[in-house]
Amino acid sequence: MKIGIAGLGIYLPKTKMTAKEISKQTKGVWSEEAVIHKLGIIEKTIPAKGDGTQEMGVKAALDALEDAGMQPEEIDVILCMGEEWKEYPLTTSALYIQGQIGAKNAWGIDVQNRCCTSISALKMAKDMLLADEDVNAVMVVGGYRNGDFVDYTDADMSFMYNLSAGAGAVILKKGLHKNLLLGSHIKGDGRFARDAGVEIGGINVPFTAENVAEGYKSLRIMNSKHMKDGLNQISMPNWYECIDQALKKSGFSRKDIDYCSILHIKKSMHNLMLKELGLEETQAIYLSNYGHMGQVDQILSLKLALEAGKVKEGSVILSIAAGIGYVWAANVIRWGEHKG
């Protein structure tokens, strides 16, 4: 049974934060030039009024339905990959989106895998479509604005200065013989589960009258030495394992990749990864004008690649992600009509 992508949706806030403004927020520790050339941020999207995580998800969902030429009643399941930082804690984003877009025949659930959530949710969606005869269309959708929590004066957090805002959506359909979602591979290592996160505002360190302001800027590395020392040894090997396994499951190898849909990371690492995969810079899009909107990056990259003509009929697309926690992921998409 073939599972294909019927539609893609994106929502991008109109408000931007420039490299110069990021530099100013670091109090000059990072120069504008360093933000651009080392961190790879020319500008990034930031939320304006009304750009809540759930509301942005609604807009991306509507965009995906329009792209697919589908009615909301055709969606059977909504898997929300949007972040936990949202308009109201303990509300279910998938169900809010379901209600707002009128997908009255769908049930929904929120899933979380940090910046790997889109790839993980797409695997879950495909598995559901293959396993359940009553499920014919699944929407993976969600918004992201974790950049709200970044303290630009925290030097340990420079790798998260790129956190931006936006939303994405993908509709998968059973029996669709085009834009096929092929193999996926995901690997996690729970030894790093609490090395990074929002430190204040949960059960262990609850909000108090004294720490509220700090709490809303407390996305930080809580165990810096453990995280950095540990990940330096295993991160890239784990990532390449996911890539090679996803390609193998799909009947491909690195030489078959036409386009790499990659999350925003610092430019040197981006270039290193492309070189390791045997790809040219033209076979990816560096998101220097968008920043890193978490698990939306892969959807945005694919959408931009289609608009730029980098993805064509028959293109083999490798999507890759990694998220704090720690988790690595990859999947493979074969774009265009499938003749077999």
Short mmCIF file of C-alpha atoms in Angstrom, two decimals:
data_model
loop_
_atom_site.label_atom_id
_atom_site.label_comp_id
_atom_site.label_asym_id
_atom_site.label_seq_id
_atom_site.Cartn_x
_atom_site.Cartn_y
_atom_site.Cartn_z
CA MET A 1 0.00 0.00 0.00
CA LYS A 2 1.41 3.37 -1.04
CA ILE A 3 1.30 6.35 1.34
CA GLY A 4 1.80 9.73 -0.28
CA ILE A 5 1.89 13.42 0.58
CA ALA A 6 -1.30 15.07 -0.65
CA GLY A 7 -0.57 18.57 0.57
CA LEU A 8 1.90 20.84 2.38
CA GLY A 9 1.09 23.92 4.42
CA ILE A 10 3.20 26.70 5.94
CA TYR A 11 2.47 29.75 8.06
CA LEU A 12 5.21 32.33 8.67
CA PRO A 13 4.81 35.38 10.93
CA LYS A 14 5.51 38.67 9.20
CA THR A 15 7.64 39.97 12.10
CA LYS A 16 11.43 39.46 11.89
CA MET A 17 14.39 39.76 14.24
CA THR A 18 17.69 40.66 12.54
CA ALA A 19 21.24 39.58 13.27
CA LYS A 20 21.91 43.12 14.48
CA GLU A 21 19.04 42.87 16.98
CA ILE A 22 20.26 39.46 18.18
CA SER A 23 23.73 40.92 18.69
CA LYS A 24 22.24 43.75 20.72
CA GLN A 25 20.33 41.25 22.90
CA THR A 26 23.63 39.46 23.69
CA LYS A 27 24.96 42.84 24.89
CA GLY A 28 27.65 42.72 22.22
CA VAL A 29 29.09 39.35 23.22
CA TRP A 30 28.13 38.18 19.73
CA SER A 31 28.78 40.71 16.98
CA GLU A 32 26.35 41.11 14.11
CA GLU A 33 28.95 39.63 11.78
CA ALA A 34 29.43 36.57 14.01
CA VAL A 35 25.67 36.01 14.27
CA ILE A 36 25.47 36.02 10.48
CA HIS A 37 28.58 34.05 9.56
CA LYS A 38 29.03 31.68 12.53
CA LEU A 39 25.47 31.12 13.72
CA GLY A 40 24.06 31.50 10.21
CA ILE A 41 21.27 33.94 11.05
CA ILE A 42 20.63 36.91 8.78
CA GLU A 43 17.15 37.28 10.24
CA LYS A 44 14.53 35.03 11.78
CA THR A 45 10.76 35.03 12.10
CA ILE A 46 9.35 35.96 15.50
CA PRO A 47 5.71 35.91 16.59
CA ALA A 48 3.49 38.95 16.30
CA LYS A 49 0.24 39.49 18.20
CA GLY A 50 -2.07 36.54 17.57
CA ASP A 51 0.73 34.18 16.51
CA GLY A 52 0.08 31.58 19.19
CA THR A 53 1.35 28.06 18.66
CA GLN A 54 -2.15 26.67 18.10
CA GLU A 55 -3.36 29.57 15.95
CA MET A 56 -0.35 29.30 13.67
CA GLY A 57 -1.08 25.57 13.39
CA VAL A 58 -4.62 26.34 12.23
CA LYS A 59 -3.29 28.60 9.47
CA ALA A 60 -0.79 25.98 8.29
CA ALA A 61 -3.53 23.32 8.35
CA LEU A 62 -5.80 25.43 6.13
CA ASP A 63 -2.90 26.05 3.76
CA ALA A 64 -2.25 22.29 3.50
CA LEU A 65 -5.92 21.55 2.78
CA GLU A 66 -5.90 24.15 0.00
CA ASP A 67 -2.67 22.70 -1.42
CA ALA A 68 -4.19 19.20 -1.38
CA GLY A 69 -7.56 20.29 -2.80
CA MET A 70 -9.23 18.49 0.10
CA GLN A 71 -12.13 19.26 2.40
CA PRO A 72 -11.52 19.19 6.18
CA GLU A 73 -14.13 16.43 6.54
CA GLU A 74 -11.78 14.10 4.64
CA ILE A 75 -9.20 14.14 7.46
CA ASP A 76 -9.47 11.10 9.77
CA VAL A 77 -6.70 11.85 12.29
CA ILE A 78 -4.75 14.94 13.31
CA LEU A 79 -1.33 14.39 14.86
CA CYS A 80 -0.20 17.70 16.29
CA MET A 81 3.56 18.10 16.36
CA GLY A 82 3.28 21.66 17.72
CA GLU A 83 5.17 22.59 20.84
CA GLU A 84 4.01 22.45 24.46
CA TRP A 85 4.48 26.22 24.76
CA LYS A 86 1.04 27.30 23.59
CA GLU A 87 -1.87 29.59 24.34
CA TYR A 88 -3.25 27.57 27.27
CA PRO A 89 -1.38 24.78 29.11
CA LEU A 90 -3.10 21.39 29.31
CA THR A 91 -5.22 22.03 26.22
CA THR A 92 -4.91 19.62 23.29
CA SER A 93 -3.64 21.47 20.24
CA ALA A 94 -4.74 18.74 17.80
CA LEU A 95 -8.32 19.10 18.96
CA TYR A 96 -8.22 22.88 18.85
CA ILE A 97 -7.00 22.71 15.26
CA GLN A 98 -9.63 20.07 14.45
CA GLY A 99 -12.39 22.35 15.69
CA GLN A 100 -11.08 25.47 14.00
CA ILE A 101 -10.66 23.94 10.55
CA GLY A 102 -13.91 21.94 10.70
CA ALA A 103 -12.37 18.47 10.50
CA LYS A 104 -15.45 17.03 12.20
CA ASN A 105 -14.67 13.41 11.28
CA ALA A 106 -11.17 13.47 12.75
CA TRP A 107 -9.86 12.64 16.18
CA GLY A 108 -6.56 14.12 17.30
CA ILE A 109 -3.65 13.76 19.66
CA ASP A 110 -0.53 15.79 20.50
CA VAL A 111 2.87 14.14 20.11
CA GLN A 112 6.23 15.43 21.34
CA ASN A 113 9.75 14.67 20.20
CA ARG A 114 11.16 18.20 20.22
CA CYS A 115 12.73 19.15 16.89
CA CYS A 116 12.29 15.59 15.59
CA THR A 117 8.52 15.63 16.07
CA SER A 118 7.55 16.09 12.42
CA ILE A 119 9.62 13.13 11.24
CA SER A 120 8.43 11.01 14.17
CA ALA A 121 4.78 12.00 13.60
CA LEU A 122 5.02 11.27 9.88
CA LYS A 123 6.27 7.76 10.71
CA MET A 124 3.37 7.33 13.14
CA ALA A 125 0.91 8.62 10.55
CA LYS A 126 2.16 6.21 7.89
CA ASP A 127 2.03 3.30 10.33
CA MET A 128 -1.56 4.22 11.27
CA LEU A 129 -2.59 4.43 7.62
CA LEU A 130 -1.11 1.00 6.94
CA ALA A 131 -2.56 -0.62 10.06
CA ASP A 132 -6.11 0.80 10.28
CA GLU A 133 -8.56 0.30 7.42
CA ASP A 134 -10.71 3.16 8.76
CA VAL A 135 -7.91 5.72 8.48
CA ASN A 136 -7.39 7.12 4.98
CA ALA A 137 -5.96 10.61 5.59
CA VAL A 138 -3.80 11.91 8.42
CA MET A 139 -2.73 15.49 8.97
CA VAL A 140 0.56 16.19 10.78
CA VAL A 141 0.46 19.83 11.87
CA GLY A 142 1.72 22.25 14.48
CA GLY A 143 3.21 25.58 15.45
CA TYR A 144 6.44 26.57 17.14
CA ARG A 145 7.69 29.61 19.09
CA ASN A 146 10.09 28.30 21.72
CA GLY A 147 12.34 31.28 21.01
CA ASP A 148 10.21 33.15 23.55
CA PHE A 149 12.23 31.39 26.27
CA VAL A 150 15.72 32.27 25.03
CA ASP A 151 17.94 34.38 27.26
CA TYR A 152 20.42 35.97 24.84
CA THR A 153 22.79 36.84 27.70
CA ASP A 154 23.29 33.12 28.44
CA ALA A 155 26.47 32.16 26.55
CA ASP A 156 25.66 28.45 26.78
CA MET A 157 22.50 29.08 24.75
CA SER A 158 24.14 30.49 21.61
CA PHE A 159 23.15 27.36 19.66
CA MET A 160 19.52 28.29 20.34
CA TYR A 161 19.72 31.97 19.39
CA ASN A 162 18.30 30.84 16.05
CA LEU A 163 14.95 29.70 17.51
CA SER A 164 12.18 31.31 15.48
CA ALA A 165 8.42 31.00 14.96
CA GLY A 166 6.09 29.45 12.42
CA ALA A 167 3.91 26.46 11.63
CA GLY A 168 3.74 23.63 9.15
CA ALA A 169 1.38 20.89 8.03
CA VAL A 170 1.58 17.73 5.93
CA ILE A 171 -1.37 15.62 4.77
CA LEU A 172 -0.70 11.93 4.13
CA LYS A 173 -3.18 9.82 2.17
CA LYS A 174 -3.53 6.08 1.77
CA GLY A 175 -3.34 4.78 -1.78
CA LEU A 176 -1.89 8.00 -3.16
CA HIS A 177 0.63 7.06 -5.85
CA LYS A 178 2.68 10.23 -5.69
CA ASN A 179 5.05 11.99 -3.29
CA LEU A 180 5.63 8.73 -1.45
CA LEU A 181 6.78 8.67 2.16
CA LEU A 182 9.24 5.78 2.26
CA GLY A 183 11.56 4.68 5.07
CA SER A 184 12.12 6.39 8.42
CA HIS A 185 14.61 5.79 11.21
CA ILE A 186 14.68 7.38 14.66
CA LYS A 187 17.14 6.93 17.50
CA GLY A 188 16.96 8.28 21.04
CA ASP A 189 19.28 8.45 24.04
CA GLY A 190 17.49 9.20 27.30
CA ARG A 191 20.71 9.81 29.21
CA PHE A 192 20.38 13.41 28.00
CA ALA A 193 16.66 13.78 28.72
CA ARG A 194 17.07 16.51 31.34
CA ASP A 195 20.28 18.14 30.20
CA ALA A 196 18.37 20.93 28.45
CA GLY A 197 14.88 22.34 28.81
CA VAL A 198 12.85 25.07 30.47
CA GLU A 199 14.13 24.93 34.04
CA ILE A 200 11.51 27.01 35.87
CA GLY A 201 7.75 26.58 35.87
CA GLY A 202 7.36 22.82 36.21
CA ILE A 203 6.84 20.52 39.21
CA ASN A 204 10.50 20.41 40.29
CA VAL A 205 11.09 24.18 40.13
CA PRO A 206 7.63 25.78 40.28
CA PHE A 207 6.89 29.43 39.66
CA THR A 208 7.06 31.71 42.68
CA ALA A 209 6.43 35.41 43.05
CA GLU A 210 10.19 35.93 42.87
CA ASN A 211 11.13 33.84 39.82
CA VAL A 212 8.36 34.47 37.29
CA ALA A 213 10.36 36.86 35.10
CA GLU A 214 13.38 34.57 35.14
CA GLY A 215 11.18 31.54 34.47
CA TYR A 216 9.97 32.89 31.16
CA LYS A 217 13.58 33.12 29.98
CA SER A 218 14.77 29.83 31.47
CA LEU A 219 15.25 27.63 28.42
CA ARG A 220 18.79 26.59 29.23
CA ILE A 221 21.34 23.82 29.43
CA MET A 222 20.97 22.41 32.92
CA ASN A 223 23.89 19.98 32.72
CA SER A 224 26.31 21.55 30.25
CA LYS A 225 29.37 19.33 30.73
CA HIS A 226 27.37 16.09 30.58
CA MET A 227 25.51 17.17 27.47
CA LYS A 228 28.45 18.55 25.53
CA ASP A 229 30.93 15.82 26.45
CA GLY A 230 28.43 13.08 25.79
CA LEU A 231 27.00 14.38 22.54
CA ASN A 232 30.42 15.12 21.07
CA GLN A 233 31.05 11.37 21.08
CA ILE A 234 27.78 10.07 19.70
CA SER A 235 25.72 12.75 17.98
CA MET A 236 27.06 12.66 14.42
CA PRO A 237 27.42 8.83 14.31
CA ASN A 238 23.83 8.48 15.51
CA TRP A 239 22.63 10.98 12.92
CA TYR A 240 24.43 9.20 10.09
CA GLU A 241 23.04 5.89 11.31
CA CYS A 242 19.50 7.27 11.04
CA ILE A 243 20.23 8.64 7.57
CA ASP A 244 21.73 5.43 6.24
CA GLN A 245 19.02 3.24 7.77
CA ALA A 246 16.22 5.43 6.38
CA LEU A 247 17.84 5.29 2.94
CA LYS A 248 18.34 1.51 3.18
CA LYS A 249 14.70 0.95 4.16
CA SER A 250 13.73 3.00 1.12
CA GLY A 251 15.93 1.07 -1.31
CA PHE A 252 18.38 3.94 -1.75
CA SER A 253 21.88 5.00 -0.69
CA ARG A 254 23.58 8.37 -0.22
CA LYS A 255 24.40 8.64 -3.93
CA ASP A 256 20.66 8.66 -4.74
CA ILE A 257 19.85 11.80 -2.70
CA ASP A 258 18.66 14.71 -4.85
CA TYR A 259 17.70 17.12 -2.08
CA CYS A 260 18.33 17.30 1.67
CA SER A 261 15.61 18.90 3.80
CA ILE A 262 17.71 19.88 6.79
CA LEU A 263 17.00 21.82 9.95
CA HIS A 264 18.76 25.12 10.59
CA ILE A 265 22.08 24.53 12.35
CA LYS A 266 25.26 26.60 12.36
CA LYS A 267 26.70 26.99 8.87
CA SER A 268 29.90 25.03 9.45
CA MET A 269 27.94 21.97 10.60
CA HIS A 270 25.48 22.36 7.72
CA ASN A 271 28.36 22.36 5.23
CA LEU A 272 30.07 19.43 6.95
CA MET A 273 26.94 17.32 6.79
CA LEU A 274 26.36 18.04 3.11
CA LYS A 275 29.99 17.14 2.36
CA GLU A 276 29.69 13.88 4.31
CA LEU A 277 26.56 12.99 2.34
CA GLY A 278 28.25 13.81 -0.95
CA LEU A 279 25.91 16.72 -1.69
CA GLU A 280 26.45 20.15 -3.19
CA GLU A 281 25.24 23.31 -1.45
CA THR A 282 22.61 23.65 -4.19
CA GLN A 283 21.01 20.40 -2.99
CA ALA A 284 19.78 22.01 0.25
CA ILE A 285 18.43 25.35 1.40
CA TYR A 286 20.15 27.05 4.31
CA LEU A 287 17.42 28.72 6.37
CA SER A 288 19.44 31.82 7.23
CA ASN A 289 16.47 34.14 6.61
CA TYR A 290 14.08 32.06 8.72
CA GLY A 291 16.02 30.70 11.69
CA HIS A 292 15.19 27.40 13.33
CA MET A 293 11.48 26.87 13.88
CA GLY A 294 12.00 23.47 15.45
CA GLN A 295 10.12 20.62 13.84
CA VAL A 296 8.69 22.90 11.15
CA ASP A 297 12.10 23.24 9.43
CA GLN A 298 11.80 20.12 7.26
CA ILE A 299 8.36 21.13 5.97
CA LEU A 300 9.51 24.68 5.28
CA SER A 301 12.64 23.47 3.50
CA LEU A 302 10.62 21.14 1.26
CA LYS A 303 8.11 23.87 0.46
CA LEU A 304 10.90 26.31 -0.44
CA ALA A 305 12.66 23.67 -2.54
CA LEU A 306 9.51 23.01 -4.55
CA GLU A 307 9.07 26.73 -5.16
CA ALA A 308 12.72 27.05 -6.24
CA GLY A 309 12.60 24.04 -8.55
CA LYS A 310 15.15 22.11 -6.51
CA VAL A 311 12.67 19.24 -6.04
CA LYS A 312 11.23 17.86 -9.26
CA GLU A 313 9.45 14.79 -10.59
CA GLY A 314 11.31 11.74 -9.29
CA SER A 315 13.50 13.60 -6.77
CA VAL A 316 14.69 11.59 -3.77
CA ILE A 317 14.39 13.79 -0.67
CA LEU A 318 16.22 13.09 2.56
CA SER A 319 14.74 14.86 5.60
CA ILE A 320 16.84 15.01 8.75
CA ALA A 321 16.32 16.33 12.27
CA ALA A 322 17.74 16.20 15.78
CA GLY A 323 16.21 17.33 19.04
CA ILE A 324 17.17 17.83 22.67
CA GLY A 325 16.28 14.85 24.76
CA TYR A 326 18.22 13.52 22.83
CA VAL A 327 16.87 12.17 19.55
CA TRP A 328 17.97 11.90 15.92
CA ALA A 329 15.76 11.16 12.91
CA ALA A 330 15.62 10.83 9.14
CA ASN A 331 13.08 9.90 6.50
CA VAL A 332 12.98 9.58 2.73
CA ILE A 333 10.38 10.92 0.30
CA ARG A 334 10.19 10.12 -3.43
CA TRP A 335 8.56 13.12 -5.07
CA GLY A 336 6.23 12.96 -8.06
CA GLU A 337 4.09 10.25 -9.61
CA HIS A 338 4.94 6.64 -8.81
CA LYS A 339 4.59 4.34 -11.80
CA GLY A 340 4.93 1.03 -9.99
#
